[in-house]
Coordinates of C-alpha atoms and ligand atoms in Angstrom, one line a residue:
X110 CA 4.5 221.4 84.5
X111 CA 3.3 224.2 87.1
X112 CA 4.9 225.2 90.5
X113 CA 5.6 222.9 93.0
X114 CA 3.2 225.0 95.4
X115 CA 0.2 223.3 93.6
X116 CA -1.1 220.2 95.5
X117 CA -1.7 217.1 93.1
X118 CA -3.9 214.1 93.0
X119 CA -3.9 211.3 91.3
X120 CA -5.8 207.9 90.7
X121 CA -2.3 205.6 91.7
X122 CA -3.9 202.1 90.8
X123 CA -5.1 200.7 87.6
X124 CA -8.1 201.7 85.6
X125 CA -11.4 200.8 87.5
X126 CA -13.4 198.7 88.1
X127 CA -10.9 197.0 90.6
X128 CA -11.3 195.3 94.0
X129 CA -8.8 198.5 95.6
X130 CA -8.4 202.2 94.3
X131 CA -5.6 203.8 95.3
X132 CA -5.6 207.7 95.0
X133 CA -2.9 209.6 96.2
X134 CA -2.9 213.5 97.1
X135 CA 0.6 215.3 97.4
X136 CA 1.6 218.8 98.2
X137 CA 1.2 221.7 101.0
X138 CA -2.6 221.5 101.2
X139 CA -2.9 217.5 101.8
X140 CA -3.2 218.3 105.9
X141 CA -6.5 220.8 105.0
X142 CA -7.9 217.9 102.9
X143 CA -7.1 215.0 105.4
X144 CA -9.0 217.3 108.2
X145 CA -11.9 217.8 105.2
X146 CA -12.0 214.2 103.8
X147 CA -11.2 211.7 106.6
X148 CA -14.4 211.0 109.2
X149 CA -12.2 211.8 112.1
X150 CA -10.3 214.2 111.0
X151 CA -6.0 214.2 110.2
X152 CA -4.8 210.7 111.2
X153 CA -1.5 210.2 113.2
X154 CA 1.2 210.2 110.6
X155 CA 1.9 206.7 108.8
X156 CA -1.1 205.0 110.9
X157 CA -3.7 203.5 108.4
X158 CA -7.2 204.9 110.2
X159 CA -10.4 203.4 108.6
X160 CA -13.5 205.1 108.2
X161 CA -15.6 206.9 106.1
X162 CA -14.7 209.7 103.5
X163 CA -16.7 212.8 102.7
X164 CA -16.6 215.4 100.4
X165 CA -17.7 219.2 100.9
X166 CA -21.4 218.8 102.1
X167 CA -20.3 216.1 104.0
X168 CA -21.7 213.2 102.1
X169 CA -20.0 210.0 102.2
X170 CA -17.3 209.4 98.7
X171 CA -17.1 205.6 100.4
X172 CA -15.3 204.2 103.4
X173 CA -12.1 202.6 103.6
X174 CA -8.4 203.1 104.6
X175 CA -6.2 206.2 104.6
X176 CA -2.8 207.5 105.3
X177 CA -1.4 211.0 106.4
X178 CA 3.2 210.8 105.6
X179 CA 3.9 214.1 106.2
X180 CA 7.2 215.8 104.4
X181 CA 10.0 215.2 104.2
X182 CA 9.6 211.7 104.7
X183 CA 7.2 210.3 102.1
X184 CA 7.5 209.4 98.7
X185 CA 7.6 213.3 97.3
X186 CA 9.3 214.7 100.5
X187 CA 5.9 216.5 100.6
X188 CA 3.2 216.3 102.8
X189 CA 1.2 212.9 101.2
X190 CA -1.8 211.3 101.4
X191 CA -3.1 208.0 100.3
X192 CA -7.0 207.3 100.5
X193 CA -7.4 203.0 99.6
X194 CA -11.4 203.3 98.5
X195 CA -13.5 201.0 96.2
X196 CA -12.5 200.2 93.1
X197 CA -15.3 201.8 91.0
X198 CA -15.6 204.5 88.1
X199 CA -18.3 206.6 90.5
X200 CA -16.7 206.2 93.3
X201 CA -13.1 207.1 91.8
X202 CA -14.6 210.6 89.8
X203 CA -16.1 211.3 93.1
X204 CA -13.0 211.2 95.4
X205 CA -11.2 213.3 92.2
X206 CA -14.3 215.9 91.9
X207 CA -13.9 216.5 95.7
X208 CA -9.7 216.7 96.3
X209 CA -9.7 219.0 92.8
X210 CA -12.3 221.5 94.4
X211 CA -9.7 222.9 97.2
X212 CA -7.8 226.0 96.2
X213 CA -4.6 224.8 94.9
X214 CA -5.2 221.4 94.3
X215 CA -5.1 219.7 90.7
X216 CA -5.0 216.5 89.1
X217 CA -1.4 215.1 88.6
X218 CA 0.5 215.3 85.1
X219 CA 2.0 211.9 84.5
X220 CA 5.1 211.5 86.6
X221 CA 4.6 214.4 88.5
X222 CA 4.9 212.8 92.0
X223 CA 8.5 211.2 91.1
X224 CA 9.1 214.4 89.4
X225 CA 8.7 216.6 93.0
X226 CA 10.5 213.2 95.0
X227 CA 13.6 214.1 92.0
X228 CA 13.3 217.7 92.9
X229 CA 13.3 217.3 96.7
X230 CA 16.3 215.0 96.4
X231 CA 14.7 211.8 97.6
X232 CA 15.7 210.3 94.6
X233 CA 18.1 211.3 91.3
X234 CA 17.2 211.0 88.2
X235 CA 18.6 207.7 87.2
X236 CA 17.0 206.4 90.4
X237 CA 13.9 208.1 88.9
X238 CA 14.1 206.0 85.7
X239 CA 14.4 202.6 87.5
X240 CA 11.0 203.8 89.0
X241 CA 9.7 204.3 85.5
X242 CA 11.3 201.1 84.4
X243 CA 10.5 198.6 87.6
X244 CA 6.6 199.6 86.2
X245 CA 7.4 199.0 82.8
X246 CA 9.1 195.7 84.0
X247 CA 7.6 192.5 81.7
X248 CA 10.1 190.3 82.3
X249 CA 11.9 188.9 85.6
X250 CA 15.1 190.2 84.1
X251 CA 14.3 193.5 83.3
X252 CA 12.6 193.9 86.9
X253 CA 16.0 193.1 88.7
X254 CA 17.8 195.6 86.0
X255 CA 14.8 198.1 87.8
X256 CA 15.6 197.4 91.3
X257 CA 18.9 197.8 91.5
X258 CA 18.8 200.9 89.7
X259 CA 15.9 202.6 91.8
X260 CA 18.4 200.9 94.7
X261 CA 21.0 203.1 93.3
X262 CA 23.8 201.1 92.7
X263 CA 24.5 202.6 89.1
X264 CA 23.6 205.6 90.6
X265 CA 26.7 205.4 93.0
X266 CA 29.0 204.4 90.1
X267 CA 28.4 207.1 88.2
X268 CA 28.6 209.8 91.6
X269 CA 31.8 207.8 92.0
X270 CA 33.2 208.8 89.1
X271 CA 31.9 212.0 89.3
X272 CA 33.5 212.6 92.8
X273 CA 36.9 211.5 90.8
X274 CA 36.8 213.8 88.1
X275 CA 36.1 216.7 90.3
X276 CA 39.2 215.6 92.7
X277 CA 41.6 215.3 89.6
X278 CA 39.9 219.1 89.0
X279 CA 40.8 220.3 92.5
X280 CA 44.4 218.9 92.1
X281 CA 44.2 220.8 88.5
X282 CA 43.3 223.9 90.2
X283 CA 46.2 223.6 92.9
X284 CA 48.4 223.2 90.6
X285 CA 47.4 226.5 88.6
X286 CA 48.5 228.3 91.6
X287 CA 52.0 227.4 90.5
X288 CA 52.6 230.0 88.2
X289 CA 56.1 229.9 88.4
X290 CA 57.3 226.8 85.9
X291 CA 60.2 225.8 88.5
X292 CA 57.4 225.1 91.7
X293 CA 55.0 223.4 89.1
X294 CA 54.9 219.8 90.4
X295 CA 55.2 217.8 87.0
X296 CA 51.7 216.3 86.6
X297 CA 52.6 213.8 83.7
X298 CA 52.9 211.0 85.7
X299 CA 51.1 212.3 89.3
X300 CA 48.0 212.2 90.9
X301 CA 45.9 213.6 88.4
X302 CA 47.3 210.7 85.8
X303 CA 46.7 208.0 88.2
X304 CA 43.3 209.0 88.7
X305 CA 42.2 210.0 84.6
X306 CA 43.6 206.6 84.0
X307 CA 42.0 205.0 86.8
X308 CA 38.5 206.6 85.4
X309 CA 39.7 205.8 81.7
X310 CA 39.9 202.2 82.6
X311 CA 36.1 202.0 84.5
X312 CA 34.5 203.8 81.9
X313 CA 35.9 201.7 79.2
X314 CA 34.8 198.4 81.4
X315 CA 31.5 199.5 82.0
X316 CA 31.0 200.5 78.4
X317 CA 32.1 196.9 76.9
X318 CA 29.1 195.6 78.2
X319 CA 27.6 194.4 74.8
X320 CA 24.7 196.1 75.7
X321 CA 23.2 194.2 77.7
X322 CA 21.2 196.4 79.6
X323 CA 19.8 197.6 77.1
X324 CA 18.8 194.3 75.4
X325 CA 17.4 193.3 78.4
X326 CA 15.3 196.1 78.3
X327 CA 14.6 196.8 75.1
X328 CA 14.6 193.1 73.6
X329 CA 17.0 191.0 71.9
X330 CA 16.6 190.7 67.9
X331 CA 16.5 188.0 65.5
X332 CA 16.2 188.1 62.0
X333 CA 15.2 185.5 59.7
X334 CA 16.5 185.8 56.1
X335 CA 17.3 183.4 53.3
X336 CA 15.8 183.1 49.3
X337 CA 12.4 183.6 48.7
X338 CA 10.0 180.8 49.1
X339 CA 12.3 179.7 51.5
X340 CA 9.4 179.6 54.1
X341 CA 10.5 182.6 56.4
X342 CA 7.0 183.9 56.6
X343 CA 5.7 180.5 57.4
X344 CA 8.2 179.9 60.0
X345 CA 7.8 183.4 61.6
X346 CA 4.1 182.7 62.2
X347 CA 4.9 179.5 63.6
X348 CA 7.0 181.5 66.4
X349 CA 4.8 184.1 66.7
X350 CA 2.1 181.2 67.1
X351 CA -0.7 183.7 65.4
X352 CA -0.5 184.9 61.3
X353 CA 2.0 187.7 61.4
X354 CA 3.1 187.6 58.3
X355 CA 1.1 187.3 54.8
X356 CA 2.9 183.7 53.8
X357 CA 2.0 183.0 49.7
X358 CA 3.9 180.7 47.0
X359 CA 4.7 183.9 45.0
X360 CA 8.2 184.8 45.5
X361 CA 8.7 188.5 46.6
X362 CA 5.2 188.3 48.6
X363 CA 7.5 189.7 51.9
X364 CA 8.7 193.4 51.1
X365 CA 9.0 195.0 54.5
X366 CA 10.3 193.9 57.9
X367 CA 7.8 192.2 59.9
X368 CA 8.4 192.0 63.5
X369 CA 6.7 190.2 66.1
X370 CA 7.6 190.2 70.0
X371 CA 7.6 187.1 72.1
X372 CA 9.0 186.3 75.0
X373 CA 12.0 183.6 74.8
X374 CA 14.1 182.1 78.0
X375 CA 12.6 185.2 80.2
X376 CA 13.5 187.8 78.2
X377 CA 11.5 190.3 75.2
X378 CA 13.1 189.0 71.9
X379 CA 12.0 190.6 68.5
X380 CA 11.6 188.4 65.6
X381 CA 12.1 189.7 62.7
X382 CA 10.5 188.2 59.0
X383 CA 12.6 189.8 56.2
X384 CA 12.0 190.0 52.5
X385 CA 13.5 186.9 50.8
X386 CA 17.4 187.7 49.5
X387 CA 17.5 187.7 45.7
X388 CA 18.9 189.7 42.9
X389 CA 15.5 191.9 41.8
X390 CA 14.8 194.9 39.6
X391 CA 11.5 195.7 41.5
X392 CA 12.6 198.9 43.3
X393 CA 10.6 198.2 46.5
X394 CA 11.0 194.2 46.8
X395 CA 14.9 195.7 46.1
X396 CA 14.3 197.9 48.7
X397 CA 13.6 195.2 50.7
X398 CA 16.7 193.1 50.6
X399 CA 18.5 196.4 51.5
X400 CA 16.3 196.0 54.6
X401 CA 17.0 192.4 54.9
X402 CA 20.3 192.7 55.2
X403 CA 20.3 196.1 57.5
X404 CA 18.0 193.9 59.8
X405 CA 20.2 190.8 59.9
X406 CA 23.5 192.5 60.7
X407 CA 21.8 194.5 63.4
X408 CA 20.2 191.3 64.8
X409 CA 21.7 189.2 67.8
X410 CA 20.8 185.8 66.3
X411 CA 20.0 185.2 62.6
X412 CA 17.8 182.3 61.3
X413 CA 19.0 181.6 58.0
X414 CA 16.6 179.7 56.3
X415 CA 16.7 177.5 52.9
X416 CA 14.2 174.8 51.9
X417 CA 14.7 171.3 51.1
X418 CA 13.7 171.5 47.8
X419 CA 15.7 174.8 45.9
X420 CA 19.2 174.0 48.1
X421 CA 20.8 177.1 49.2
X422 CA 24.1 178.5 50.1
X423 CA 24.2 180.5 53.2
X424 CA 27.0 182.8 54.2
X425 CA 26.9 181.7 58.0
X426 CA 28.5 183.4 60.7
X427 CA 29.2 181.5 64.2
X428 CA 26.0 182.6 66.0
X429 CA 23.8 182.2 63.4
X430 CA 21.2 179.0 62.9
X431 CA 20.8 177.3 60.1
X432 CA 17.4 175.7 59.4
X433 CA 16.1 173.8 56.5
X434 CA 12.6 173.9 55.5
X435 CA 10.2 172.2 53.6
X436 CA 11.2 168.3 55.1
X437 CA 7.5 167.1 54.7
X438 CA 8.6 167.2 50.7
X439 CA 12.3 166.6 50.8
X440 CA 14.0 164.9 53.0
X441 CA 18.3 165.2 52.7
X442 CA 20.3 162.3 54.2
X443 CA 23.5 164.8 54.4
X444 CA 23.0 167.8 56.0
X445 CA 26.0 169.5 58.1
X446 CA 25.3 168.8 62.0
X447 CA 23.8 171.6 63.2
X448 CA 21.3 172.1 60.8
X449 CA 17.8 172.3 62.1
X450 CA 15.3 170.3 59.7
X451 CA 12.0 171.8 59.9
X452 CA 8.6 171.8 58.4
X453 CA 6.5 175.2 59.0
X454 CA 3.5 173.2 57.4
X455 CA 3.3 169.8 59.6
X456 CA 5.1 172.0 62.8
X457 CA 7.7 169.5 62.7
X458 CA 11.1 170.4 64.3
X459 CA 9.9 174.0 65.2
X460 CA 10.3 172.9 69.0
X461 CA 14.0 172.1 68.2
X462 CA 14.5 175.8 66.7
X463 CA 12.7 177.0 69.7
X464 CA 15.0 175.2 71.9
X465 CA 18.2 176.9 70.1
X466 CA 17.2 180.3 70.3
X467 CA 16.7 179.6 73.8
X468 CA 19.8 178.4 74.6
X469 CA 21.4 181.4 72.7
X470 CA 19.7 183.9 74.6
X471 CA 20.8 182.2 77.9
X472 CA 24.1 181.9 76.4
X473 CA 23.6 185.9 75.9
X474 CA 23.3 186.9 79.8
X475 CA 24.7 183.9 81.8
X476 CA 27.9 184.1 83.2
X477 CA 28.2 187.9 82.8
X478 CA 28.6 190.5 85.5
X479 CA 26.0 192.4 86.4
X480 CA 25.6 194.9 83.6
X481 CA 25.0 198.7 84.3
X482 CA 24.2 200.8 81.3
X483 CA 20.3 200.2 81.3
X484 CA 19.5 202.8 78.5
X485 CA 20.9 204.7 76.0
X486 CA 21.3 208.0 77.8
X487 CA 23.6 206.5 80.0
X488 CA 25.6 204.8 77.3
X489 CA 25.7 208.5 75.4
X490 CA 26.8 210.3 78.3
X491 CA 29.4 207.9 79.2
X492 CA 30.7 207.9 76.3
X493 CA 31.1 211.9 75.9
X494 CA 32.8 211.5 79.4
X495 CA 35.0 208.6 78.5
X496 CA 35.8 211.2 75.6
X497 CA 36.7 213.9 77.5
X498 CA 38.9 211.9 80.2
X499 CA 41.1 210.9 77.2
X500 CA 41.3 213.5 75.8
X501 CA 42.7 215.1 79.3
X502 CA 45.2 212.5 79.8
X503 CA 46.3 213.4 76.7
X504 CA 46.7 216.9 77.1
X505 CA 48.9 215.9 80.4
X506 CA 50.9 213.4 78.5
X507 CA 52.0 216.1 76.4
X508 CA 52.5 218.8 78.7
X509 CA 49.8 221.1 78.6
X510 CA 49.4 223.8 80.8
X511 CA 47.1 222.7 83.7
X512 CA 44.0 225.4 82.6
X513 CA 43.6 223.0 79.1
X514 CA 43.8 220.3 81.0
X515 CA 40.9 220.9 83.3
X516 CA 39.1 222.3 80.8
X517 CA 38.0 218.4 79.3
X518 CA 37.9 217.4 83.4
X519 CA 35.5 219.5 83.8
X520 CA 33.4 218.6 80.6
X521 CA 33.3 215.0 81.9
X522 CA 32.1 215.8 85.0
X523 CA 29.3 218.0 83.9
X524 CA 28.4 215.2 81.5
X525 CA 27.8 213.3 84.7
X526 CA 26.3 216.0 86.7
X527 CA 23.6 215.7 83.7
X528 CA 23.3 211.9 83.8
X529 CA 22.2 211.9 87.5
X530 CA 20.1 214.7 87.1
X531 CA 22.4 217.3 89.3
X532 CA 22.6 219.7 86.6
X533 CA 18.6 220.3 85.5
X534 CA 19.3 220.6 82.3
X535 CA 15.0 221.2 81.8
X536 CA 14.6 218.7 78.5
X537 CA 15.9 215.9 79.9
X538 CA 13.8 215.9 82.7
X539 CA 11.0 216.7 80.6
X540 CA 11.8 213.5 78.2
X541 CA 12.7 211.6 81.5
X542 CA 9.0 212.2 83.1
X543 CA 6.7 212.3 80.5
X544 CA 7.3 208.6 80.1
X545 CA 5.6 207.9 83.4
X546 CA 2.3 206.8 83.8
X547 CA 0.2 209.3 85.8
X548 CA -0.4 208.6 89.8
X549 CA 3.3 207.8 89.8
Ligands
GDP659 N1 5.5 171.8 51.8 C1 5.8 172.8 52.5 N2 5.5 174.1 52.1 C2 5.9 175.1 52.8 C3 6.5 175.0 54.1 N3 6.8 176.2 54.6 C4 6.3 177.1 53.7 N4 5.7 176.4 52.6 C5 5.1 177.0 51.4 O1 6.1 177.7 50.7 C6 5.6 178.9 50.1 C7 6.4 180.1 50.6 O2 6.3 180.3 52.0 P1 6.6 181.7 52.7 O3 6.5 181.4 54.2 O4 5.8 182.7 52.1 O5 8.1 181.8 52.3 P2 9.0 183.1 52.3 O6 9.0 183.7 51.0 O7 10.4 182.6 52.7 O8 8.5 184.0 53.4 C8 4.1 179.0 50.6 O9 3.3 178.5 49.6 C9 4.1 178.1 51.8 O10 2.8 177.5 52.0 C10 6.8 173.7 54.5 O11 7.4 173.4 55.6 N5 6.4 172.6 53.7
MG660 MG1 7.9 185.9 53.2

């Protein structure tokens, strides 16, 4: 990504042809472009002006609304501009042709506007990513998970506990002055414990979230597994309400995982068809159980599924469902209570199964504090942190000098600095923005 001196520009609404275009311009030239562009010249700041727009030899782009937000209070912290014209292909490469012919000005690289608002401090970086994320939002769930985030509330938990770490540091430091061993105060059980324990205790918390952040975001996962012929496939497709999966009366027909996403109770959920569990000396249907079984125990819900005819005895966990197949052919008087008697063929008692995986996802995210850890970087540098803070408190508990001590304090803390983006470390921003879509 090139200097920040360049001005950008950018098509900021979805791919024409649409009712609205939205293009925005941001960047130190955007108040010679207004005076170029607009009909009557710069408007007042933050006033939409109507009128007509015009490019170099003064022919009319189109006519419609624009904005002037000069810097620092706009979006970027730059000087911005946001022209609302006609939603067509023409009329979009014409507005683009005519902002990329001033000196300086280019089109925008995707995420570059949040990129300059990160590096003009109007947002950090994990309020960056619940920008990225609030866009990438499908479900109601993972849109809240967004808001608060761009809101910065996890933001503010993790400056808090950045803000602790470097006090505990500063009292560290103080204490370093004490060279003499009589005037050292004895830190074992002092202010610097209180607060590494403190810090211990809310990093631990907000760790033993069960992920659910990230489930939200990423999906939930079930697996369904059970003998072959069982009907796996059959029921898969049923869920997936399209052919997914290649459903024969061979045994071994499913080799690989196939997943298929849906959306269950307001939330992505991954599916997950396995190949059927059986003793095999066909390396790649053996191959597949391996991944059968890696897929299940990974999974937050399995389907275990046996048909009525071949009876079956599953290993079931609590948290697991238990479905028989195959009832148009067989139908068992005794079957344990909470088995689920389906037929993938007639569609019969799918809607029940349906209705139990819903009610286990609820059951998932009801009644849970709000969780925090949204993705995996934050989980990874928390963890490093909560590593660190131990390993300090340790070092306290057992009487090392102040210097060792402050050393892990200090680790933690820059393992924070990182996670909010105050320490640039230059490929995590990179990983962080090239995830956006561009005009954003
Ligand atoms: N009668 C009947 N046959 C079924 C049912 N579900 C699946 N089958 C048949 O059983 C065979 C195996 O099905 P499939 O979905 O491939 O099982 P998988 O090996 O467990 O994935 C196929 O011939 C299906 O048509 C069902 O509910 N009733
Ligand atoms: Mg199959």
């Amino acid at each position: 990504m090139s200097g920040a001196q360049d001005t950008i520009c950018a098509l900021a609404s979805g791919p024409p042809p649409s009712a609205i275009a939205i293009v925005r311009i941001s960047g130190p030239g955007v108040r010679d472009i207004c005076a170029a562009i607009f009909e009557h010249g710069v408007p007042a700041p933050r006033k939409m002006v109507f009128g007509r727009f015009l490019d170099v030899s003064r022919e009319t782009i189109d006519e419609g609304l624009g904005v002037f937000m000069p810097g620092p209070n706009s979006y970027t912290g730059e000087d911005t501009a946001e022209l609302y014209l006609h939603g067509g292909a023409a009329v979009i490469e014409h507005v683009l042709d005519t902002l990329c012919a001033f000196d300086g000005v280019r089109l925008a690289e995707p995420g570059e506007f949040t990129r300059r608002a990160f590096e003009n401090g109007r947002l950090d970086l994990v309020e960056a990513e619940g920008v990225a994320d609030l866009i990438d939002a499908e479900t109601r769930a993972q849109k809240s998970l967004a808001l608060e985030q761009l809101g910065g509330s996890l933001s503010q938990s993790y400056q808090s506990w950045r803000g602790d770490l470097l006090e505990a540091m500063a009292l560290l430091e103080a204490s370093i002055d004490f060279p003499d061993e009589e005037d050292a105060p004895d830190e074992s059980d002092g202010p610097v414990a209180v607060k590494l324990d403190m810090l211990e205790l809310a990093l631990a918390k907000a760790l033993d979230d069960d992920q659910l952040g990230e489930r939200i975001q990423d999906g939930f996962r079930i697996a369904i597994i059970g003998p072959p012929n069982a009907g796996k496939s059959s029921i898969l497709n049923r869920l997936a309400r399209r052919d997914a999966a290649i459903v024969t009366d061979i045994p071994g027909t499913t080799r690989d995982v196939v997943e298929v996403r849906v959306k269950i109770a307001g939330q992505v959920v991954w599916i997950a068809d396995t190949a059927g569990l059986r003793e095999t000396r066909d390396i790649v249907e053996a191959e597949g159980v391996r991944r059968a079984l890696e897929r299940a125990s990974a999974s937050d819900i399995r389907i275990r599924v046996s048909s009525s005819d071949t009876p079956y005895d599953h290993e079931a966990d609590e948290g697991d469902i238990i479905v028989l197949n195959k009832v148009d052919q067989t139908r068992p008087a005794d079957a344990s209570g909470n088995t689920i008697f389906v037929s993938a063929r007639t569609g019969e008692g799918i809607e029940a199964l349906e209705n139990d995986i819903e009610r286990r996802i609820r059951a998932f995210t009801s009644g849970r504090p709000a969780p925090v850890i949204t993705r995996r970087r934050h989980r990874l540098a928390l963890e490093t942190a909560l590593f660190h803070v131990k390993q300090a408190r340790q070092n306290l508990a057992a009487g090392f000098g102040a210097e060792l001590v402050s050393e892990d304090v200090r680790l933690a803390a820059q393992k924070l600095s990182g996670l909010v983006g105050q320490i640039g470390v230059e490929d995590i921003l990179g990983e962080v923005f090239s995830s956006f879509c561009i005009g954003k």
